[in-house]
Amino acid sequence: MGNYITRRLFQMVLVLILLSFVCYGLMSLMPGDPLDIMISSNPKITSEDIVRLKAVYGLDQPMYMRYWAWLTDILSGDFGYSRTYKVPTTTILVPRLFNTFVLTMTALILSLMISIPIGIISALKKGSKFDYFTNLLAFAGISIPSFFLAIILIIIFAVWLEWFPAGGTESVGEASLTGMAYAKDRIHYLVLPVVSLMVLQIGTFVRYTRSAMMEVLGQDYIRTARAKGIKQNKIVYLHALKNALIPLITVISISFSFIFSGAIITETIFAYQGVGRLVYDSIMGNDYNVAMIAFIISIAMVLIMNLVADILYAVVDPRISYK
Amino acid sequence: MSTEVLNSAQMNRIKDSKDSSATDSKSMSQIVFSQFIEHKFALAGLFTITVFMLIGIFAPVISGLTGLDPNVQDVFNRYKPALSTISYSSDRMDYEMEKLSDQNPLISDKIKTYLQSAGPAINSEVDFSLSTDEFLVDLNGLLNEEPEILEKFKTLKNPEIQRLLKLRESFKTTHLLGTDELGRDVLIRLVYGTRVSIGVGLLVAFASAIIGLFIGSLAGYYGGVIDTLLMRVTDSLLSLPLLPVLIIFAAVDLKKVPLLNFFEGSEQESVFKLIAILCLFSWMTVARLVRGSILSIKEQEFIQAAKTLGARDHIIIIKHIIPNVIAPLLVSVTLNIGNSILSEAALGFLGLGIQPPIPSWGNMLNNAQELIYRAPLLAILPGFLILVVVISFNFFGDGLQDAVDPKSIRR
């Protein structure tokens, strides 16, 4: 097991280094260039000045040299400055990471709490009207474009009913909020983004719970339990559910990357100050330092979550052993 | 509850055994077909997909019949509501008339001569003193103001006059779904968007199926180092969150890429770029599927027999292995089409997908959010079409999966 974790961690670091290299290369291929803004805002600049500036910033060096310089800086703890916000990258990144963590985890936990019971019921009532509608809604949830759902939510709940704000993270200008009032304010802003992220997950989770539950219910040991006269409720919730939830861990581990992808769209639409929106904004705004770090850290988070889920899988199911 | 389920299952089995005794010699494809049509949602999905594909294929015909062009802008008539009729501004009509007499200098004179001989009932208000250039412009203005004269003109059999009237008819356009932020007709843009969005979905799904098939067969058949290496790459790509990676790739400027800059500047540049990027990140599920199937198939006797007979590797893979993985592959391709349409839409929404003027459902939503108060229909319509088409592909794939899955086949 320890061996397995070490190997996975090593592999993860390798993926991250390769990915950061590719990402660094792609950033240099994006429209615009760190010097472009300086040059265009200064009419008196001469071509000698440009060459000198390029040398000062190391932009005359080949890509792999610049990448190496960047990587050594990162490893020594220097994350650089944001061009847009004029503050150290970490100052922006840390609260953003926290916001995204709150958003995605709330959505994940709530959607599991809703979809597992629904999946179980529709597996037990296979072929019923409830099962039929659940199936239809699950497909709708999987197929709906996240931004479309978000826009519909805004139209209904923010424009028509005015129950929730159309966007933002917290009320602006009311810094005095503390404790419960602060939490309440945050929750008020969280509702719509969380709902729009949840709908995307619920469909997948319901379908997996249902099929896992149905498979387990068809097994011999359930029949044995029935033959021994154990009550239906006890069979379902004590004997079947435990084993049906195991494959769900894999689904959750896969869904981390989906949730993060969804979070980019959701955060962009709801103007939620999370790391997904930061990735998008910094790429569009040529804020290279922030874009690189936000991108790498968010992917590292997804990969770590995957690893945790895989380890949990082995803990829950003793038949699985990683070599 | 449980006894009921059992009973209905037993009933089904009895019914099935009767069916199968009547039609004992069903071929595999017949079984799959009869299983597929039992899945109501899948059938509905297939129907919807067919309708949208026809709309996409016949987009130019629809454009021709309605006389609408997806790229014609009209800044004076932006955000018109659904079912509105718009006529050209008088400047635009004058311009069109001048264009007509410029292109056919004779037409103006011909009409003039014809009208002069037509009698006072028709030509009493026509100003014949005007020059050739101005005559048509003035005549058009007259026809706009006097509907009675227009009615009389309609009865005239002269081909030039009929041509003039036909041109006048094109000055009035009906917009079933209104117009967008540049005054373009929303309906015809949605029709062309169907073509682009479904086209991109199909192309990406098929191209990535071929890539996946190739990589999966290599890994599954040869095993060893090749397998480990290819599957590590596949797993790593699978574990990445798709959208941020797509954003980074889509933001690349093709001008700066040495090998690809020949695409740059062509109108379809953004389409090619998008298809290439989506292909790069959607072959992994197919590759894993193919590899898994091959691992189990290659140990079977018929492959050993083919090897003993001296068949070469590529013959074995293409002739003996691929036909056995084609069914699950089809399912995966179908589901992939839906996902590709969603990815295209997401990138289009963020402004990184297919670039205007080429309409796609994704880029029609690009600034939909800002317009949510002014023109909610602009945001709702493309999103709704995406939902309908993607759900259809997903149902279709689900039905196909049930139909080709040997475990669920009832004989």
XYZ file of C-alpha atoms in Angstrom:
734
model
C 0.000 0.000 0.000
C 2.730 2.465 1.009
C 4.603 1.463 -2.091
C 1.512 2.118 -4.198
C 0.973 5.577 -2.727
C 4.616 6.497 -3.293
C 4.389 5.388 -6.909
C 1.181 7.328 -7.474
C 2.654 10.461 -5.860
C 5.752 10.169 -8.020
C 3.583 9.780 -11.102
C 1.527 12.789 -10.072
C 4.600 14.990 -9.725
C 5.784 13.823 -13.134
C 2.417 14.664 -14.715
C 2.436 18.085 -13.068
C 5.956 18.903 -14.244
C 5.192 17.775 -17.800
C 1.919 19.648 -17.776
C 3.468 22.827 -16.430
C 6.077 22.656 -19.196
C 3.402 22.223 -21.882
C 1.335 24.957 -20.278
C 4.334 27.294 -20.126
C 4.998 26.647 -23.799
C 1.380 27.297 -24.730
C 1.305 30.535 -22.745
C 4.170 31.840 -24.830
C 2.092 31.073 -27.919
C -0.888 33.120 -26.780
C -1.680 36.447 -28.394
C 0.151 39.331 -26.742
C 3.442 39.318 -24.960
C 4.622 40.755 -21.613
C 6.256 43.660 -23.402
C 3.342 44.492 -25.696
C 1.518 46.676 -23.201
C 4.687 48.537 -22.161
C 5.523 49.181 -25.805
C 2.064 50.262 -26.899
C 1.593 52.634 -23.961
C 4.889 54.382 -24.583
C 5.191 56.127 -27.958
C 8.780 57.274 -27.314
C 10.168 53.748 -27.027
C 12.883 52.833 -29.518
C 13.761 49.446 -30.942
C 17.004 49.451 -28.883
C 14.911 49.924 -25.753
C 12.778 46.931 -26.710
C 15.846 44.732 -27.181
C 17.231 45.951 -23.847
C 13.916 45.314 -22.067
C 13.742 41.828 -23.566
C 17.208 41.084 -22.220
C 16.300 42.502 -18.778
C 13.264 40.250 -18.481
C 15.012 37.273 -20.061
C 12.546 37.177 -22.939
C 15.337 36.791 -25.482
C 16.131 33.340 -24.150
C 14.651 30.136 -25.569
C 11.456 28.769 -24.018
C 13.036 25.889 -22.087
C 15.541 28.233 -20.435
C 12.741 30.543 -19.315
C 10.776 27.544 -18.059
C 13.757 26.355 -16.065
C 14.129 29.800 -14.498
C 10.420 29.812 -13.658
C 10.550 26.324 -12.170
C 13.556 27.082 -9.935
C 11.805 30.238 -8.723
C 8.655 28.292 -7.896
C 10.613 25.605 -6.076
C 12.419 28.223 -4.014
C 9.043 29.663 -2.981
C 8.914 32.708 -5.251
C 5.503 32.666 -6.918
C 5.866 36.033 -8.593
C 3.594 39.046 -8.871
C 0.237 39.404 -10.538
C 0.323 41.841 -13.441
C -3.349 42.706 -13.150
C -3.688 43.109 -9.396
C -0.118 44.284 -8.601
C 0.141 42.037 -5.527
C 2.018 38.775 -4.895
C 0.315 35.804 -6.559
C -0.232 33.987 -3.282
C -2.205 36.921 -1.859
C -4.858 36.465 -4.533
C -4.652 32.725 -4.815
C -5.219 31.588 -1.231
C -8.681 33.164 -0.669
C -9.703 32.099 -4.166
C -8.730 28.496 -3.469
C -10.725 28.588 -0.255
C -13.800 29.956 -2.069
C -13.638 27.273 -4.729
C -13.145 24.600 -2.093
C -16.277 25.776 -0.275
C -18.278 25.912 -3.507
C -17.280 22.529 -4.910
C -17.397 20.605 -1.645
C -20.844 21.965 -0.729
C -22.099 21.037 -4.174
C -20.525 17.583 -3.987
C -21.808 16.705 -0.524
C -25.320 18.045 -1.135
C -25.639 16.296 -4.473
C -24.528 13.002 -2.901
C -27.065 13.466 -0.120
C -29.810 13.941 -2.686
C -28.804 11.451 -5.344
C -28.017 8.374 -3.224
C -31.555 8.051 -1.778
C -33.095 8.759 -5.198
C -30.857 6.143 -6.821
C -31.754 3.549 -4.184
C -35.492 4.172 -4.499
C -35.450 3.993 -8.273
C -33.418 0.762 -8.129
C -35.961 -0.737 -5.729
C -38.892 0.432 -7.854
C -37.390 -0.516 -11.181
C -39.779 0.124 -14.048
C -42.113 2.310 -11.981
C -43.169 5.842 -12.871
C -40.728 7.204 -10.308
C -37.880 5.286 -11.946
C -38.996 6.509 -15.352
C -38.984 10.174 -14.370
C -35.756 9.864 -12.431
C -34.121 8.409 -15.517
C -35.439 11.230 -17.672
C -34.295 13.905 -15.221
C -30.912 12.240 -14.753
C -30.342 12.374 -18.504
C -31.449 15.984 -18.599
C -28.985 16.754 -15.779
C -26.127 15.075 -17.641
C -26.958 16.739 -20.940
C -27.725 20.305 -19.875
C -24.948 22.776 -20.657
C -23.780 24.247 -17.343
C -23.877 27.844 -18.554
C -27.406 27.405 -19.899
C -28.581 26.093 -16.540
C -26.861 28.970 -14.760
C -28.475 31.537 -17.043
C -31.912 29.999 -16.504
C -31.339 30.065 -12.736
C -30.353 33.722 -12.899
C -33.422 34.598 -14.988
C -35.790 32.809 -12.613
C -34.323 33.382 -9.145
C -32.408 36.617 -9.543
C -34.312 38.551 -12.194
C -37.921 37.463 -11.711
C -38.192 36.361 -8.108
C -35.230 38.376 -6.764
C -34.600 35.773 -4.080
C -30.858 35.515 -4.588
C -28.184 37.818 -5.991
C -27.313 37.238 -9.656
C -23.614 37.094 -8.874
C -20.810 37.818 -6.469
C -19.235 36.154 -3.456
C -20.267 38.357 -0.545
C -22.006 41.671 0.033
C -19.718 44.548 -0.863
C -19.256 47.445 1.539
C -20.488 45.630 4.617
C -17.148 44.642 6.057
C -18.546 44.797 9.586
C -20.318 41.473 9.113
C -18.926 38.885 11.473
C -19.773 35.428 12.725
C -23.213 34.150 11.849
C -24.217 37.218 9.856
C -21.129 36.780 7.661
C -21.834 33.079 7.146
C -25.458 33.838 6.275
C -24.387 36.440 3.749
C -21.951 34.023 2.121
C -24.578 31.281 1.971
C -26.990 33.672 0.321
C -24.479 34.200 -2.475
C -23.578 30.510 -2.619
C -27.063 29.127 -3.276
C -27.350 29.647 -7.031
C -23.777 28.566 -7.956
C -24.076 25.499 -5.734
C -27.431 24.521 -7.232
C -26.147 24.900 -10.777
C -23.085 22.756 -9.968
C -25.211 20.186 -8.161
C -27.613 19.551 -11.023
C -24.645 18.569 -13.202
C -23.528 15.960 -10.659
C -26.844 14.551 -9.498
C -27.670 12.929 -12.841
C -24.420 10.968 -12.932
C -24.573 9.968 -9.262
C -28.207 8.804 -9.475
C -27.472 6.627 -12.475
C -24.444 5.013 -10.850
C -26.180 4.451 -7.503
C -29.129 2.892 -9.279
C -27.073 0.486 -11.382
C -24.756 -0.432 -8.489
C -27.746 -1.047 -6.224
C -29.458 -3.174 -8.830
C -26.368 -5.264 -9.336
C -25.942 -5.868 -5.611
C -29.639 -6.695 -5.137
C -29.303 -9.457 -7.707
C -26.481 -11.178 -5.808
C -26.755 -14.530 -4.074
C -26.100 -13.254 -0.578
C -29.111 -10.943 -0.808
C -31.259 -13.888 -1.818
C -29.860 -15.829 1.117
C -30.748 -12.960 3.427
C -34.264 -12.895 1.990
C -34.606 -16.656 2.369
C -33.669 -16.336 6.003
C -36.588 -13.986 6.463
C -34.732 -10.739 7.077
C -36.925 -7.690 6.595
C -36.700 -5.805 3.291
C -35.544 -2.571 4.946
C -32.734 -4.307 6.750
C -31.634 -6.079 3.576
C -31.576 -2.880 1.572
C -29.950 -0.545 4.064
C -27.710 -2.945 5.951
C -26.631 -5.578 3.454
C -27.005 -4.085 0.015
C -26.216 -0.400 0.470
C -22.754 -0.891 1.927
C -21.547 -2.791 -1.089
C -23.415 -0.644 -3.568
C -21.633 2.483 -2.323
C -18.158 1.133 -3.088
C -18.234 1.716 -6.858
C -19.620 5.176 -6.127
C -16.237 6.149 -4.674
C -14.695 5.712 -8.117
C -17.392 7.883 -9.607
C -16.765 10.566 -7.010
C -13.046 10.424 -7.723
C -13.715 10.919 -11.442
C -16.239 13.645 -10.742
C -13.659 15.916 -9.085
C -12.295 16.892 -12.458
C -15.827 17.409 -13.809
C -16.749 19.532 -10.816
C -13.692 21.689 -11.295
C -14.440 22.115 -15.004
C -18.002 23.014 -14.095
C -16.728 25.433 -11.492
C -14.897 27.485 -14.146
C -18.157 28.113 -16.007
C -20.227 28.560 -12.857
C -17.761 30.940 -11.240
C -17.460 32.941 -14.460
C -21.223 33.354 -14.800
C -21.942 34.085 -11.150
C -18.869 36.329 -10.777
C -17.874 34.104 -7.862
C -14.326 34.859 -6.737
C -12.961 31.341 -7.076
C -9.854 29.853 -8.596
C -11.716 28.686 -11.714
C -12.628 32.226 -12.623
C -9.078 33.275 -11.765
C -7.676 30.736 -14.261
C -9.968 32.059 -16.989
C -9.466 35.755 -16.197
C -5.701 35.516 -15.915
C -5.375 33.615 -19.189
C -7.562 36.142 -20.972
C -5.718 39.039 -19.319
C -2.190 37.721 -20.025
C -1.480 37.520 -16.306
C 1.103 34.781 -16.792
C 2.292 34.217 -13.222
C -1.205 33.881 -11.839
C -2.421 31.774 -14.764
C 0.418 29.249 -14.393
C 0.147 28.884 -10.621
C -3.659 28.821 -10.528
C -3.744 26.242 -13.307
C -1.093 23.959 -11.793
C -2.459 24.169 -8.260
C -6.035 23.489 -9.301
C -4.947 20.472 -11.326
C -2.786 19.263 -8.456
C -5.830 19.506 -6.193
C -7.906 17.415 -8.571
C -5.143 14.804 -8.824
C -4.716 14.632 -5.036
C -8.477 14.163 -4.617
C -8.307 11.322 -7.160
C -5.532 9.676 -5.187
C -7.396 10.047 -1.886
C -10.487 8.455 -3.431
C -8.423 5.544 -4.766
C -6.870 4.948 -1.348
C -10.310 5.130 0.291
C -11.468 2.542 -2.201
C -8.914 0.055 -0.908
C -9.764 0.890 2.700
C -13.500 0.326 2.193
C -13.231 -2.780 0.042
C -10.811 -5.318 1.556
C -10.851 -7.382 -1.637
C -8.899 -4.654 -3.411
C -5.200 -4.507 -2.806
C -2.833 -2.251 -4.647
C 0.552 -3.611 -5.456
C -43.170 -5.398 -3.783
C -40.394 -7.856 -4.541
C -42.829 -10.618 -5.508
C -44.448 -8.282 -7.993
C -41.114 -7.620 -9.649
C -40.425 -11.323 -9.801
C -43.814 -11.994 -11.347
C -43.421 -9.451 -14.086
C -39.915 -10.751 -14.793
C -41.255 -14.280 -15.061
C -44.039 -13.098 -17.327
C -41.475 -11.457 -19.560
C -39.448 -14.614 -19.718
C -42.494 -16.637 -20.718
C -43.438 -14.061 -23.317
C -39.894 -13.989 -24.642
C -39.652 -17.747 -24.918
C -42.857 -17.728 -26.951
C -41.474 -14.996 -29.186
C -38.223 -16.776 -29.741
C -39.918 -20.069 -30.579
C -41.815 -18.266 -33.316
C -38.742 -16.532 -34.741
C -35.962 -18.856 -33.859
C -33.408 -17.849 -36.436
C -32.849 -14.161 -35.683
C -29.523 -12.757 -36.783
C -27.411 -10.705 -34.386
C -28.317 -7.429 -36.067
C -32.028 -8.294 -35.921
C -31.755 -8.971 -32.200
C -29.957 -5.689 -31.656
C -32.519 -3.849 -33.752
C -35.526 -5.342 -31.986
C -33.954 -4.573 -28.615
C -33.195 -1.040 -29.683
C -36.727 -0.169 -30.779
C -38.029 -1.267 -27.389
C -36.158 1.669 -25.846
C -38.650 4.508 -26.356
C -36.302 7.343 -25.367
C -33.587 6.048 -27.673
C -36.026 6.004 -30.578
C -37.149 9.544 -29.776
C -33.470 10.524 -29.592
C -32.738 8.971 -32.971
C -35.711 10.802 -34.479
C -34.603 14.170 -33.060
C -31.040 13.625 -34.229
C -32.275 12.802 -37.735
C -34.409 15.948 -37.853
C -31.523 18.161 -36.735
C -29.102 16.508 -39.141
C -31.524 17.177 -42.010
C -31.838 20.805 -40.899
C -28.053 21.048 -40.838
C -27.597 19.430 -44.239
C -30.286 21.534 -45.888
C -29.294 24.818 -44.221
C -28.466 26.516 -47.543
C -31.814 25.358 -48.974
C -33.645 26.815 -45.973
C -31.666 30.007 -46.417
C -32.624 30.129 -50.096
C -36.310 29.478 -49.472
C -36.692 32.094 -46.769
C -34.419 34.605 -48.452
C -32.503 35.096 -45.207
C -28.746 35.162 -44.896
C -27.028 34.308 -41.578
C -24.421 37.027 -42.013
C -26.464 39.999 -43.231
C -26.338 42.665 -40.536
C -28.791 45.467 -40.010
C -27.767 47.769 -37.190
C -31.045 49.690 -37.294
C -33.049 46.608 -36.424
C -31.282 45.022 -33.489
C -33.030 42.958 -30.818
C -36.330 42.765 -32.673
C -38.776 40.465 -30.880
C -39.973 37.214 -32.392
C -42.362 37.326 -35.375
C -41.399 40.871 -36.332
C -41.371 42.130 -39.903
C -38.705 44.583 -40.885
C -38.505 46.735 -43.987
C -35.316 48.364 -45.183
C -34.639 51.968 -44.350
C -35.285 54.401 -47.224
C -31.530 54.941 -47.640
C -31.015 51.242 -48.047
C -33.865 50.986 -50.584
C -32.391 53.879 -52.582
C -29.018 52.158 -52.480
C -30.512 48.879 -53.712
C -32.327 50.676 -56.527
C -29.165 52.492 -57.580
C -27.339 49.201 -57.501
C -29.968 47.689 -59.810
C -29.699 50.448 -62.362
C -25.910 50.371 -62.122
C -25.790 46.660 -62.785
C -28.383 46.766 -65.565
C -28.299 50.224 -67.148
C -30.975 49.155 -69.632
C -33.625 48.197 -67.079
C -34.364 51.740 -66.024
C -34.803 52.925 -69.613
C -36.925 49.924 -70.516
C -39.297 50.553 -67.627
C -39.413 54.243 -68.505
C -40.349 53.521 -72.119
C -42.894 50.911 -71.112
C -44.578 53.202 -68.589
C -44.702 56.127 -71.003
C -46.837 53.983 -73.314
C -48.920 52.483 -70.500
C -51.610 55.111 -70.271
C -52.601 57.761 -67.707
C -54.263 55.349 -65.276
C -50.806 54.083 -64.399
C -48.262 56.722 -65.336
C -50.072 59.897 -64.190
C -47.891 60.259 -61.077
C -44.615 59.040 -62.566
C -41.981 61.732 -63.053
C -40.455 61.067 -66.494
C -38.185 64.069 -66.405
C -35.688 62.353 -64.104
C -32.403 60.917 -65.327
C -31.840 57.176 -65.761
C -30.020 56.959 -62.426
C -32.688 58.655 -60.362
C -35.749 57.294 -62.112
C -35.912 53.930 -60.319
C -35.230 55.490 -56.919
C -38.090 57.886 -57.399
C -40.386 55.172 -58.759
C -39.697 53.035 -55.690
C -40.533 55.956 -53.415
C -43.785 56.431 -55.294
C -44.711 52.772 -54.939
C -44.034 52.966 -51.206
C -46.358 55.920 -50.744
C -49.216 54.937 -53.055
C -50.473 51.397 -52.429
C -53.135 51.795 -55.144
C -50.550 52.373 -57.838
C -48.592 49.417 -56.479
C -51.653 47.183 -56.954
C -51.988 48.357 -60.549
C -48.283 47.719 -61.152
C -48.740 44.154 -59.970
C -51.147 43.436 -62.824
C -48.643 44.567 -65.470
C -47.072 41.745 -67.499
C -43.803 43.524 -68.323
C -40.795 41.378 -67.195
C -38.729 44.385 -66.085
C -41.513 45.693 -63.885
C -42.040 42.236 -62.391
C -38.343 42.109 -61.658
C -38.521 45.453 -59.925
C -41.471 44.278 -57.814
C -39.643 41.102 -56.880
C -36.665 43.118 -55.678
C -39.047 45.284 -53.668
C -40.431 42.198 -51.973
C -36.978 41.305 -50.668
C -36.916 44.670 -48.853
C -39.297 43.232 -46.319
C -38.077 40.378 -44.141
C -39.966 38.436 -41.516
C -37.962 37.258 -38.521
C -39.723 34.338 -36.853
C -37.397 34.404 -33.864
C -36.388 38.049 -34.055
C -32.931 39.494 -34.597
C -29.725 39.481 -32.570
C -27.314 42.167 -31.388
C -26.186 42.900 -34.962
C -29.641 42.701 -36.494
C -29.049 39.253 -37.963
C -31.939 36.807 -38.185
C -31.815 34.445 -35.201
C -33.660 31.571 -36.864
C -31.314 31.255 -39.835
C -28.286 31.590 -37.553
C -29.634 28.756 -35.424
C -30.113 26.683 -38.586
C -26.509 27.280 -39.677
C -25.407 26.806 -36.065
C -26.970 23.335 -36.179
C -24.735 22.564 -39.103
C -21.590 23.781 -37.349
C -22.274 22.400 -33.873
C -23.452 18.919 -34.893
C -20.797 18.825 -37.608
C -18.074 19.556 -35.067
C -19.554 16.944 -32.703
C -19.601 14.248 -35.389
C -16.135 15.030 -36.723
C -14.552 15.090 -33.275
C -16.263 11.868 -32.211
C -15.202 9.973 -35.332
C -11.672 11.337 -35.437
C -11.120 10.594 -31.765
C -12.594 7.105 -32.260
C -9.945 6.444 -34.898
C -7.160 7.787 -32.675
C -8.490 5.783 -29.729
C -8.824 2.649 -31.823
C -5.230 2.980 -33.001
C -3.722 3.657 -29.578
C -5.954 1.112 -27.841
C -5.073 -1.643 -30.313
C -1.358 -0.902 -30.063
C -1.448 -1.008 -26.276
C -3.741 -4.015 -25.968
C -2.174 -6.157 -28.652
C 1.508 -5.638 -27.966
C 1.336 -5.191 -24.203
C 4.596 -4.742 -22.304
C 6.386 -1.401 -22.384
C 4.183 0.038 -25.145
C 1.076 -0.779 -23.129
C 2.431 0.705 -19.895
C 3.598 3.860 -21.619
C 0.428 4.476 -23.629
C -1.880 3.698 -20.730
C 0.040 6.018 -18.367
C -0.468 8.810 -20.901
C -4.144 7.889 -21.263
C -4.719 7.775 -17.513
C -2.936 11.071 -16.943
C -4.993 12.798 -19.633
C -8.189 11.264 -18.254
C -7.519 12.568 -14.771
C -7.068 16.163 -15.936
C -10.008 18.535 -15.568
C -11.005 19.047 -19.186
C -12.150 22.638 -19.355
C -9.092 24.520 -18.002
C -6.862 22.466 -20.292
C -9.114 23.209 -23.258
C -9.079 26.919 -22.381
C -5.275 27.022 -22.369
C -5.058 25.237 -25.713
C -7.852 27.287 -27.271
C -6.216 30.563 -26.239
C -3.122 29.782 -28.338
C -2.569 32.090 -31.271
C -1.970 30.015 -34.410
C 0.172 32.797 -35.843
C 2.859 31.941 -33.328
C 2.860 28.200 -34.020
C 5.437 27.519 -36.705
C 3.826 24.487 -38.391
C 0.189 25.437 -38.152
C 0.263 29.028 -39.332
C -0.865 28.116 -42.852
C -4.352 27.800 -41.369
C -4.128 31.314 -40.041
C -6.281 33.855 -41.771
C -8.641 31.401 -43.411
C -12.251 31.802 -42.375
C -12.465 28.289 -40.957
C -9.320 28.731 -38.837
C -11.185 28.655 -35.553
C -13.216 25.602 -36.613
C -10.109 23.573 -37.458
C -8.428 24.667 -34.262
C -11.401 23.696 -32.133
C -11.790 20.285 -33.783
C -8.074 19.558 -33.352
C -8.122 20.551 -29.670
C -11.250 18.555 -28.883
C -9.815 15.488 -30.676
C -6.642 15.758 -28.639
C -8.601 15.305 -25.413
C -11.431 12.942 -26.263
C -9.799 9.745 -27.527
C -8.949 8.325 -24.080
C -12.203 6.541 -23.228
C -12.206 4.838 -26.627
C -8.575 3.788 -26.215
C -9.233 2.226 -22.811
C -12.320 0.463 -24.091
C -10.524 -0.967 -27.122
C -7.525 -2.014 -25.068
C -9.742 -3.827 -22.551
C -11.636 -5.693 -25.271
C -8.435 -6.659 -27.060
C -6.833 -7.984 -23.878
C -9.687 -10.455 -23.488
C -10.067 -11.258 -27.186
C -6.418 -11.875 -27.999
C -6.243 -14.883 -25.687
C -9.076 -16.648 -27.521
C -8.581 -19.619 -29.794
C -9.528 -17.970 -33.068
C -6.721 -15.461 -32.701
C -4.281 -18.289 -31.962
C -5.593 -20.059 -35.053
C -5.045 -16.971 -37.187
C -1.524 -16.623 -35.792
C -0.758 -20.269 -36.509
C -1.899 -19.761 -40.074
C 0.701 -17.023 -40.357
C -1.510 -13.919 -40.344
C 0.408 -10.739 -39.743
C -0.268 -8.472 -36.767
C -2.097 -5.717 -38.603
C -4.321 -8.281 -40.385
C -5.216 -9.872 -37.059
C -5.996 -6.498 -35.492
C -8.012 -5.132 -38.409
C -9.805 -8.306 -39.556
C -10.273 -10.290 -36.378
C -10.133 -7.974 -33.408
C -11.740 -4.717 -34.504
C -15.039 -6.338 -35.655
C -15.350 -7.670 -32.118
C -14.981 -4.271 -30.464
C -17.115 -2.336 -32.932
C -20.331 -2.524 -30.869
C -19.043 -0.962 -27.621
C -17.055 1.445 -29.775
C -20.229 2.703 -31.461
C -21.813 3.386 -28.086
C -18.778 5.304 -26.943
C -18.703 7.350 -30.169
C -22.367 8.281 -29.778
C -21.856 9.474 -26.218
C -18.736 11.310 -27.348
C -20.720 13.324 -29.916
C -22.880 14.761 -27.150
C -19.861 15.589 -25.013
C -18.065 17.261 -27.923
C -21.098 19.444 -28.614
C -21.120 20.427 -24.938
C -17.394 21.233 -24.947
C -17.729 23.277 -28.120
C -20.602 25.181 -26.552
C -18.699 25.794 -23.311
C -15.663 27.170 -25.169
C -17.914 29.185 -27.461
C -19.657 30.629 -24.440
C -16.299 31.722 -23.017
C -15.440 33.295 -26.369
C -12.667 30.827 -27.158
C -14.457 28.474 -29.535
C -15.534 28.996 -33.118
C -15.233 32.669 -33.945
C -17.974 34.783 -35.521
C -19.138 35.356 -38.248
C -19.439 31.540 -38.454
C -22.480 30.839 -36.279
C -22.402 28.007 -33.766
C -24.717 27.381 -30.853
C -21.826 28.013 -28.512
C -20.739 31.390 -29.850
C -24.348 32.569 -30.186
C -24.382 32.349 -26.397
C -21.124 34.257 -26.077
C -22.617 37.545 -24.975
C -26.001 36.139 -24.071
C -25.357 36.793 -20.414
C -25.039 40.548 -20.801
C -28.205 40.597 -22.894
C -30.233 38.613 -20.399
C -32.492 41.549 -19.525
C -32.852 42.933 -23.003
C -33.215 39.774 -25.072
C -33.636 36.653 -22.942
C -34.681 34.647 -26.000
C -31.175 35.053 -27.436
C -29.779 33.260 -24.397
C -32.480 30.639 -24.093
C -32.817 29.402 -27.680
C -29.285 28.153 -28.477
C -28.951 26.675 -24.985
C -32.234 24.855 -25.377
C -31.198 23.397 -28.743
C -27.908 22.194 -27.237
C -29.827 20.527 -24.420
C -32.244 18.814 -26.834
C -29.547 17.520 -29.169
C -27.161 16.378 -26.445
C -29.924 14.603 -24.531
C -30.951 12.901 -27.785
C -27.421 11.644 -28.414
C -27.171 10.430 -24.811
C -30.474 8.553 -25.012
C -29.500 7.130 -28.367
C -26.189 5.935 -26.952
C -27.907 4.492 -23.901
C -30.391 2.579 -26.048
C -27.568 1.345 -28.265
C -25.651 0.198 -25.201
C -28.608 -1.806 -23.930
C -29.146 -3.255 -27.391
C -25.583 -4.415 -28.049
C -24.798 -5.530 -24.493
C -24.698 -9.339 -24.685
C -25.721 -9.605 -21.027
C -29.050 -7.885 -21.617
C -29.872 -9.674 -24.881
C -32.874 -11.945 -24.499
C -33.095 -14.726 -27.009
